[in-house]
CSV table of N, CA, C and O in Angstrom, one decimal:
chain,number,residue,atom,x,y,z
A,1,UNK,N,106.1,95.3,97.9
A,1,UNK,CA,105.8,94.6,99.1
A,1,UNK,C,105.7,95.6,100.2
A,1,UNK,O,106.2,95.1,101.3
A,2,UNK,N,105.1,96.6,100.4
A,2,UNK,CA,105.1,98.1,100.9
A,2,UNK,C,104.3,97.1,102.0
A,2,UNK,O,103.5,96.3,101.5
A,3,UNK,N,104.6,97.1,103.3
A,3,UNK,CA,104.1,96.7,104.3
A,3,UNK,C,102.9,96.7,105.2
A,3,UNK,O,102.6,95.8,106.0
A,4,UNK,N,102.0,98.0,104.9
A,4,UNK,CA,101.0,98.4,105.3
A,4,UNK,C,100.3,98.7,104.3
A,4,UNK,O,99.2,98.1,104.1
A,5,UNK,N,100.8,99.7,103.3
A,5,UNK,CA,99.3,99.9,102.4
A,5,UNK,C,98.8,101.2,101.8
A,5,UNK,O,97.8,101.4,101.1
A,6,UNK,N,99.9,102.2,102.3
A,6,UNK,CA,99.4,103.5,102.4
A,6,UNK,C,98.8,104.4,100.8
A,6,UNK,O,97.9,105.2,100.6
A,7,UNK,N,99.9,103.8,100.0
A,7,UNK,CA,100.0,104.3,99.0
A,7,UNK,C,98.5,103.9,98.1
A,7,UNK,O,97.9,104.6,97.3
A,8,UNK,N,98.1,102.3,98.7
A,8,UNK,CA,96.7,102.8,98.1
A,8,UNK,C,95.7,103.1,98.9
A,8,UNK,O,94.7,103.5,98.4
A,9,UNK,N,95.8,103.0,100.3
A,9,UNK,CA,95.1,104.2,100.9
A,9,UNK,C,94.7,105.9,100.6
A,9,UNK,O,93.7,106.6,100.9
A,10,UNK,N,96.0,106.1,99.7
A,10,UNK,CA,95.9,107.8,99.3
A,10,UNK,C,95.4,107.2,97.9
A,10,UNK,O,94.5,108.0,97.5
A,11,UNK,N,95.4,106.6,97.3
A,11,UNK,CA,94.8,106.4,95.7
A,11,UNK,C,93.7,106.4,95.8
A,11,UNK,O,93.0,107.3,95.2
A,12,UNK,N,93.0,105.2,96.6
A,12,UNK,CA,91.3,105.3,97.2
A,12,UNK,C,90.9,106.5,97.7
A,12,UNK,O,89.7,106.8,97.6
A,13,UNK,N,91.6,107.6,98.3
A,13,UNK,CA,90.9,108.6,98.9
A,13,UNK,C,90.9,109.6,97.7
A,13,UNK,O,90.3,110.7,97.9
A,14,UNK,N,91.8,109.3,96.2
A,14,UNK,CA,91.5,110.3,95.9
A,14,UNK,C,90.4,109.5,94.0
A,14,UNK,O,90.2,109.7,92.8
A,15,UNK,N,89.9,108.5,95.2
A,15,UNK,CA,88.7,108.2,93.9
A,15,UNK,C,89.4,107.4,92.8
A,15,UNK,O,88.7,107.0,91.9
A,16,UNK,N,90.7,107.1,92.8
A,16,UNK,CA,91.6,105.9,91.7
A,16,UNK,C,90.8,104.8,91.9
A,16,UNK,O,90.2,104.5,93.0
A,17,UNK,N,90.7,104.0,90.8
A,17,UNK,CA,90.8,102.7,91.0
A,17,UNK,C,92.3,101.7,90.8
A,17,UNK,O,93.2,101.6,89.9
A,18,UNK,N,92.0,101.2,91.8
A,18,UNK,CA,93.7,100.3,92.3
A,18,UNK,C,93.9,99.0,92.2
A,18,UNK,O,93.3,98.2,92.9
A,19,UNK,N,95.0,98.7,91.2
A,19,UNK,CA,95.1,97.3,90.9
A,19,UNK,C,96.9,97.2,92.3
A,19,UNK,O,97.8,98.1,92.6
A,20,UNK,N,96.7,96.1,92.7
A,20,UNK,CA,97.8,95.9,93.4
A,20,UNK,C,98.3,94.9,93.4
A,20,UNK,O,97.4,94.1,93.2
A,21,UNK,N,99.6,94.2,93.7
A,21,UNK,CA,99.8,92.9,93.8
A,21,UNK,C,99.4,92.6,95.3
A,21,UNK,O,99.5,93.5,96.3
A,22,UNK,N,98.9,91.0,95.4
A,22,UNK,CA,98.3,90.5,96.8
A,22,UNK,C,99.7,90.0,97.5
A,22,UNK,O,100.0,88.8,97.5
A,23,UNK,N,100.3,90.8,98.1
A,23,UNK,CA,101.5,91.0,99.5
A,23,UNK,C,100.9,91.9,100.4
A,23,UNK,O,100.2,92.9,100.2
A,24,UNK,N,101.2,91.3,101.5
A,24,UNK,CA,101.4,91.9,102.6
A,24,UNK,C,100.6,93.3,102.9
A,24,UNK,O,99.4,93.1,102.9
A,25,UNK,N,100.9,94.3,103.1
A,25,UNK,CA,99.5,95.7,103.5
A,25,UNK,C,98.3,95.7,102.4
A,25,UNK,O,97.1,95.8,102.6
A,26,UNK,N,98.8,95.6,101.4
A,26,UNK,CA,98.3,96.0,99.8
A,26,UNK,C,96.8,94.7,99.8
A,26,UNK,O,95.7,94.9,99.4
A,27,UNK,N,97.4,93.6,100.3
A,27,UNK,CA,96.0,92.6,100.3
A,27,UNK,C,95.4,93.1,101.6
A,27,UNK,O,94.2,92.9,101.6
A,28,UNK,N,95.9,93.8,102.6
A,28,UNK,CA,95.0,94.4,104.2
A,28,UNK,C,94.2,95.2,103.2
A,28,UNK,O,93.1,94.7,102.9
A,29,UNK,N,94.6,96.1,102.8
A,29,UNK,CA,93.9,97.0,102.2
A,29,UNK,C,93.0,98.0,101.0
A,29,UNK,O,92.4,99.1,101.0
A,30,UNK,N,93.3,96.7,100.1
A,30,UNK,CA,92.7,96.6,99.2
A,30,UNK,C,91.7,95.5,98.8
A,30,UNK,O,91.9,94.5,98.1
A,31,UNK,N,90.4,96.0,99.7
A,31,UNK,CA,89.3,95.1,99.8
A,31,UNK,C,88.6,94.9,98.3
A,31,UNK,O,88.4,95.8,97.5
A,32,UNK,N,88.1,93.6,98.1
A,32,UNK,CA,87.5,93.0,96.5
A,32,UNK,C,86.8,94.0,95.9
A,32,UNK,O,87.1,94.3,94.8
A,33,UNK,N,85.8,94.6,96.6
A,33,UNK,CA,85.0,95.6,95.9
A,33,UNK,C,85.5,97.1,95.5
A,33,UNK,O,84.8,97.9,94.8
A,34,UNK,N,86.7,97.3,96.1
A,34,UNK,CA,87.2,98.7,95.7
A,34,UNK,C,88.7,98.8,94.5
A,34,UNK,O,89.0,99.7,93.8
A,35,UNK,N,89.1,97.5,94.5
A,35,UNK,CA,90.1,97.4,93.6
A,35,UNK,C,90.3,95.8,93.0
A,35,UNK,O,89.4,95.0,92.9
A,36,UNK,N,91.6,95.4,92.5
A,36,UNK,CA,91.8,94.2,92.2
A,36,UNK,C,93.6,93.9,92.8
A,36,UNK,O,94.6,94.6,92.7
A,37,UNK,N,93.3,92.7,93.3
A,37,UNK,CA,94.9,92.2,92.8
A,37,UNK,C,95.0,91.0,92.2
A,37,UNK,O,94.2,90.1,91.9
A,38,UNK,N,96.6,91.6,92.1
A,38,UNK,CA,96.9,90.1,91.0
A,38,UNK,C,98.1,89.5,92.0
A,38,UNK,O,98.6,89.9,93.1
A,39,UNK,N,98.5,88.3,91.4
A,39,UNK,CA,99.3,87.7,91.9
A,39,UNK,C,100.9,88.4,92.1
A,39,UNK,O,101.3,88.8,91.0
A,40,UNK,N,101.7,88.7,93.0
A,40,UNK,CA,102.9,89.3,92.6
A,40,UNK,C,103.9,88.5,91.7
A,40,UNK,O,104.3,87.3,91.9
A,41,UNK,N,104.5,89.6,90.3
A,41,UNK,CA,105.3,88.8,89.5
A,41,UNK,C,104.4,88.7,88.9
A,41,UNK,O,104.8,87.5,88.8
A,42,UNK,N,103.4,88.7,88.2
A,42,UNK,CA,102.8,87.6,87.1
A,42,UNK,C,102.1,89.1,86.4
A,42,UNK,O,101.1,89.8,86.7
A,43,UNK,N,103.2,89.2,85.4
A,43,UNK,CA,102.9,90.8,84.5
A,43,UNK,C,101.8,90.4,83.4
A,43,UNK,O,101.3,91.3,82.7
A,44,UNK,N,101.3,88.9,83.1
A,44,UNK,CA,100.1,88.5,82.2
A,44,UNK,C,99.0,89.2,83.1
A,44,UNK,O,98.5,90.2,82.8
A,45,UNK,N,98.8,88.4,84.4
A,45,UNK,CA,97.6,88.9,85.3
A,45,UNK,C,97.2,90.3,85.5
A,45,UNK,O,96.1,90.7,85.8
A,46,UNK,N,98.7,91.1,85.3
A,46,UNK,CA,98.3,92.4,86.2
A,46,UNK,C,98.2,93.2,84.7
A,46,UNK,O,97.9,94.3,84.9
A,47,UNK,N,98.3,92.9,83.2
A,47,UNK,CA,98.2,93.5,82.2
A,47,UNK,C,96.6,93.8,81.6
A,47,UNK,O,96.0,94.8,81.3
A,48,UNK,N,96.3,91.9,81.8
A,48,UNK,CA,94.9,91.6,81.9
A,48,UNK,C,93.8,92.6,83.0
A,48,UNK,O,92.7,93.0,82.7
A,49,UNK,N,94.1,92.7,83.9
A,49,UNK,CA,93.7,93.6,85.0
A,49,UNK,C,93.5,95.1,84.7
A,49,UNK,O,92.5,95.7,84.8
A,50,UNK,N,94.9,95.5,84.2
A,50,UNK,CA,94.8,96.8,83.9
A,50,UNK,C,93.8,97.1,82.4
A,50,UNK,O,93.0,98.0,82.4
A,51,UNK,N,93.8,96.4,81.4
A,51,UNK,CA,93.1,96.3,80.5
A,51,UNK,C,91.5,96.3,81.0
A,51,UNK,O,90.8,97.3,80.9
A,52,UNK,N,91.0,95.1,81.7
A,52,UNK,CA,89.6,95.0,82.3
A,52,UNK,C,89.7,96.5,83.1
A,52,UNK,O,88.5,96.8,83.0
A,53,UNK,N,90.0,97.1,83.6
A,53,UNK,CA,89.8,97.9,84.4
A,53,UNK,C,89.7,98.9,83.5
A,53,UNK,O,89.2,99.9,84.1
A,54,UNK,N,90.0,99.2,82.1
A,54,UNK,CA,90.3,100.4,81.4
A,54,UNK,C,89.0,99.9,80.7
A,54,UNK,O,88.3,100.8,80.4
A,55,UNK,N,88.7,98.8,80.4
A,55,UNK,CA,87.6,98.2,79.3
A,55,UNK,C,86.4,98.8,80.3
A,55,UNK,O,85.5,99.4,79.6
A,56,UNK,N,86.1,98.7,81.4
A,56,UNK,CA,85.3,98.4,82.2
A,56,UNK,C,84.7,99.9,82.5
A,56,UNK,O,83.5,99.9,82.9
A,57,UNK,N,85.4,101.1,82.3
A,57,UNK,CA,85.2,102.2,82.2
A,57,UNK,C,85.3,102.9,83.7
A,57,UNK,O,85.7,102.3,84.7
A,58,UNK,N,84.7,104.3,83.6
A,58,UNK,CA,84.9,104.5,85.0
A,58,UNK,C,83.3,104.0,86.2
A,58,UNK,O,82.2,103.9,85.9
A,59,UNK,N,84.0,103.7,87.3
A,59,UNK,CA,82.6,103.0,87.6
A,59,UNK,C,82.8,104.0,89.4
A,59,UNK,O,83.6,104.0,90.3
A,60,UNK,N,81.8,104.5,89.1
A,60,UNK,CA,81.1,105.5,90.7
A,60,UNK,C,81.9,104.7,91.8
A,60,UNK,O,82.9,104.8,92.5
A,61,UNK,N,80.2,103.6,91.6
A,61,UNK,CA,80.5,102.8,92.9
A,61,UNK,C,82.3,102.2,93.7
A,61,UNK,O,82.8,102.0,94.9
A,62,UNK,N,82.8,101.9,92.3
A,62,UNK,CA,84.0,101.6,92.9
A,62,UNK,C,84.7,102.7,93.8
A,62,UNK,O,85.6,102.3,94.6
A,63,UNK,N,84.3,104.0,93.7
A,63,UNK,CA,85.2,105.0,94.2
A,63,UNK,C,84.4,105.8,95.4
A,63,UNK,O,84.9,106.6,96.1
A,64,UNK,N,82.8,105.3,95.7
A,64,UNK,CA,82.1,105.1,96.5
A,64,UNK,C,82.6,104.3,97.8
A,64,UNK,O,82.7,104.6,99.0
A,65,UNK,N,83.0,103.1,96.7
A,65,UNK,CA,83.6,101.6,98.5
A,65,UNK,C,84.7,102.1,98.7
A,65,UNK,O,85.1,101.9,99.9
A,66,UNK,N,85.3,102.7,98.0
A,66,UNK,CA,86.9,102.9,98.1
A,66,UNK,C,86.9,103.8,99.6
A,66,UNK,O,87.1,103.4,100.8
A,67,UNK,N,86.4,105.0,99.1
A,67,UNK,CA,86.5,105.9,100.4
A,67,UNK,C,85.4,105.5,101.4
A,67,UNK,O,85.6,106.1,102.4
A,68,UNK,N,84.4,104.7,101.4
A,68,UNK,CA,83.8,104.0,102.8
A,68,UNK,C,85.2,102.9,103.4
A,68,UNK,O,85.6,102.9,104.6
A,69,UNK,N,85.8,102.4,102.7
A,69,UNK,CA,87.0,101.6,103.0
A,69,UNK,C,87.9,101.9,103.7
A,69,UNK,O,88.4,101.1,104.5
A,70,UNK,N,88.3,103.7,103.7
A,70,UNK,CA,89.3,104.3,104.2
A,70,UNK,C,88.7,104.4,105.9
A,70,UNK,O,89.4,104.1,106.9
A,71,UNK,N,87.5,104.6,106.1
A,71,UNK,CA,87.0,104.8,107.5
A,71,UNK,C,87.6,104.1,108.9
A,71,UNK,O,87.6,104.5,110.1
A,72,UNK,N,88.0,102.9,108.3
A,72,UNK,CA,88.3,101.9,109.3
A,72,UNK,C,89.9,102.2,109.8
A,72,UNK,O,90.4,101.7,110.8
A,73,UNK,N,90.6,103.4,108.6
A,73,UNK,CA,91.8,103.3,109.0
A,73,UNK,C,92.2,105.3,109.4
A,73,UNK,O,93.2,106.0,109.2
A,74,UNK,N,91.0,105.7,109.9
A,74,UNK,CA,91.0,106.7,110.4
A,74,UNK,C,91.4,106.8,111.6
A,74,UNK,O,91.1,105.9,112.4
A,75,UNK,N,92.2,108.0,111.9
A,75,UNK,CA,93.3,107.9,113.3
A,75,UNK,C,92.5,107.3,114.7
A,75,UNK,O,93.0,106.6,115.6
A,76,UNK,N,91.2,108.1,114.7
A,76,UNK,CA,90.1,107.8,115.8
A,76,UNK,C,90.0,106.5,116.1
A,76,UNK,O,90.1,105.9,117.1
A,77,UNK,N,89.7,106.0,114.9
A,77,UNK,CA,89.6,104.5,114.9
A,77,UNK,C,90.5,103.6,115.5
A,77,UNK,O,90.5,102.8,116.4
A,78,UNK,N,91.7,103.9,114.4
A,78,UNK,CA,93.1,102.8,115.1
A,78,UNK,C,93.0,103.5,116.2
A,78,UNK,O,91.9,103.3,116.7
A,79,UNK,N,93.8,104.3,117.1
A,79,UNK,CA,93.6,104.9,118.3
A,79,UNK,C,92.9,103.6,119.4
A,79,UNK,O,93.2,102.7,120.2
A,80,UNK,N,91.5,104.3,118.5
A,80,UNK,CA,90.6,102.9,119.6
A,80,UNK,C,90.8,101.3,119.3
A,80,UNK,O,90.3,100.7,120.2
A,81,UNK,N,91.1,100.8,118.6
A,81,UNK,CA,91.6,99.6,118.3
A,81,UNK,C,92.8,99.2,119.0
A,81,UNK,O,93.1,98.0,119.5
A,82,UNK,N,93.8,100.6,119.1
A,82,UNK,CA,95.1,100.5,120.0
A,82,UNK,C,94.4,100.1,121.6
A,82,UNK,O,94.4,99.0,122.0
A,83,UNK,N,93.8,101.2,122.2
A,83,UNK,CA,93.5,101.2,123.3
A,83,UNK,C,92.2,99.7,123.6
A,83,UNK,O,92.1,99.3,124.8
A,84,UNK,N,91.7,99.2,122.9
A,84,UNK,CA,90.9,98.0,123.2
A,84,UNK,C,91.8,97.1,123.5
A,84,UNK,O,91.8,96.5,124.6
A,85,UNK,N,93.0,97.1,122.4
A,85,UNK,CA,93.7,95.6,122.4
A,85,UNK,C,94.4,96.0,123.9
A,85,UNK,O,94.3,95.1,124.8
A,86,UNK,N,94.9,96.8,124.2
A,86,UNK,CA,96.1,97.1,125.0
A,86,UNK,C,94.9,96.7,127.0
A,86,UNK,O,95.1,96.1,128.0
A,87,UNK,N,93.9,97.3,126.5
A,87,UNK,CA,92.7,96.7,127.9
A,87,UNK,C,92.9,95.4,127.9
A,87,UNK,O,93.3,94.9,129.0
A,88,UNK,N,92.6,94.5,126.4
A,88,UNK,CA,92.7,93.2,126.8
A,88,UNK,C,93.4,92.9,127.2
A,88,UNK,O,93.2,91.7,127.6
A,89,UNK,N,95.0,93.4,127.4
A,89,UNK,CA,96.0,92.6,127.6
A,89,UNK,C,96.5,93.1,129.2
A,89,UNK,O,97.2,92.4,130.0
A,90,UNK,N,96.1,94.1,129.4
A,90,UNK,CA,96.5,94.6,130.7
A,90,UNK,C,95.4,95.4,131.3
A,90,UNK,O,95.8,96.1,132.2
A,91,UNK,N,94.0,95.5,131.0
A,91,UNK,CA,92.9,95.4,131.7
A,91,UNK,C,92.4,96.8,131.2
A,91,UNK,O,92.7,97.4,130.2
A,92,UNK,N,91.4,97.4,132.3
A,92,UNK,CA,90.7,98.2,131.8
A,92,UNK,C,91.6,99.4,131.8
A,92,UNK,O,92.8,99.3,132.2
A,93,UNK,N,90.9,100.6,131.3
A,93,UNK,CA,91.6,101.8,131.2
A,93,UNK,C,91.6,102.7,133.2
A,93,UNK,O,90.5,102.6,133.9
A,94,UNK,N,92.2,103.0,133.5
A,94,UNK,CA,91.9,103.9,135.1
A,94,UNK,C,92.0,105.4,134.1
A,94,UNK,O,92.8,105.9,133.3
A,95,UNK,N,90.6,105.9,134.6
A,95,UNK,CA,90.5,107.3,134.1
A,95,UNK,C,90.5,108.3,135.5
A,95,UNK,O,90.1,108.3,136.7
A,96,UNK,N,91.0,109.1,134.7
A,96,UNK,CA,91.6,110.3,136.0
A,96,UNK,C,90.4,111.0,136.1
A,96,UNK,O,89.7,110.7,135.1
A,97,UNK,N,89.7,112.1,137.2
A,97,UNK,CA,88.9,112.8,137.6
A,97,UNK,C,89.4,114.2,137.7
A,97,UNK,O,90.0,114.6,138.8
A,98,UNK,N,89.1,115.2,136.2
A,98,UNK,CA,89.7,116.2,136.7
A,98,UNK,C,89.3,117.4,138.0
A,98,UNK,O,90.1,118.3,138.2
């Protein structure tokens, strides 16, 4: 129930393909086309899964979306995601003039 996601964050960056249970960070971040989840608890689904995924062989593209996937959670990015939401809520940014 890992809260954010990280752990398959580092699996996608290093080209894994990632089955995960659908909780909390793990469903943020493991989008349809880069991995699978299964239901958490349900060791038929996630056996089934791991099997299709081993039957299924190694597949490029999966490890293609994977790391386009990671982009969104590059520091630059959140950063500016922080700073948008934070304008909405308390207005624009005042930039200093060095």
């Amino acid at each position: 129930t890992e809260p954010f996601g990280l752990v398959v964050l580092e699996a996608l960056a290093c080209g894994a393909r990632v089955i995960g249970s659908d909780v909390g960070g793990i469903r943020d971040t493991l989008a349809h086309d880069v991995g699978r989840l299964v239901p958490p608890g349900d060791a038929q689904a996630l056996a089934a899964s791991i099997v299709g995924v081993y039957e299924s062989g190694a597949n490029a593209r999966c490890s293609v979306n994977g790391r386009t996937a990671l982009k969104k959670f590059r520091w630059a990015n959140i950063a500016e995601q922080y700073l948008t939401t934070m304008e909405a809520v308390l207005g624009p940014r005042e930039h200093e003039n060095a």
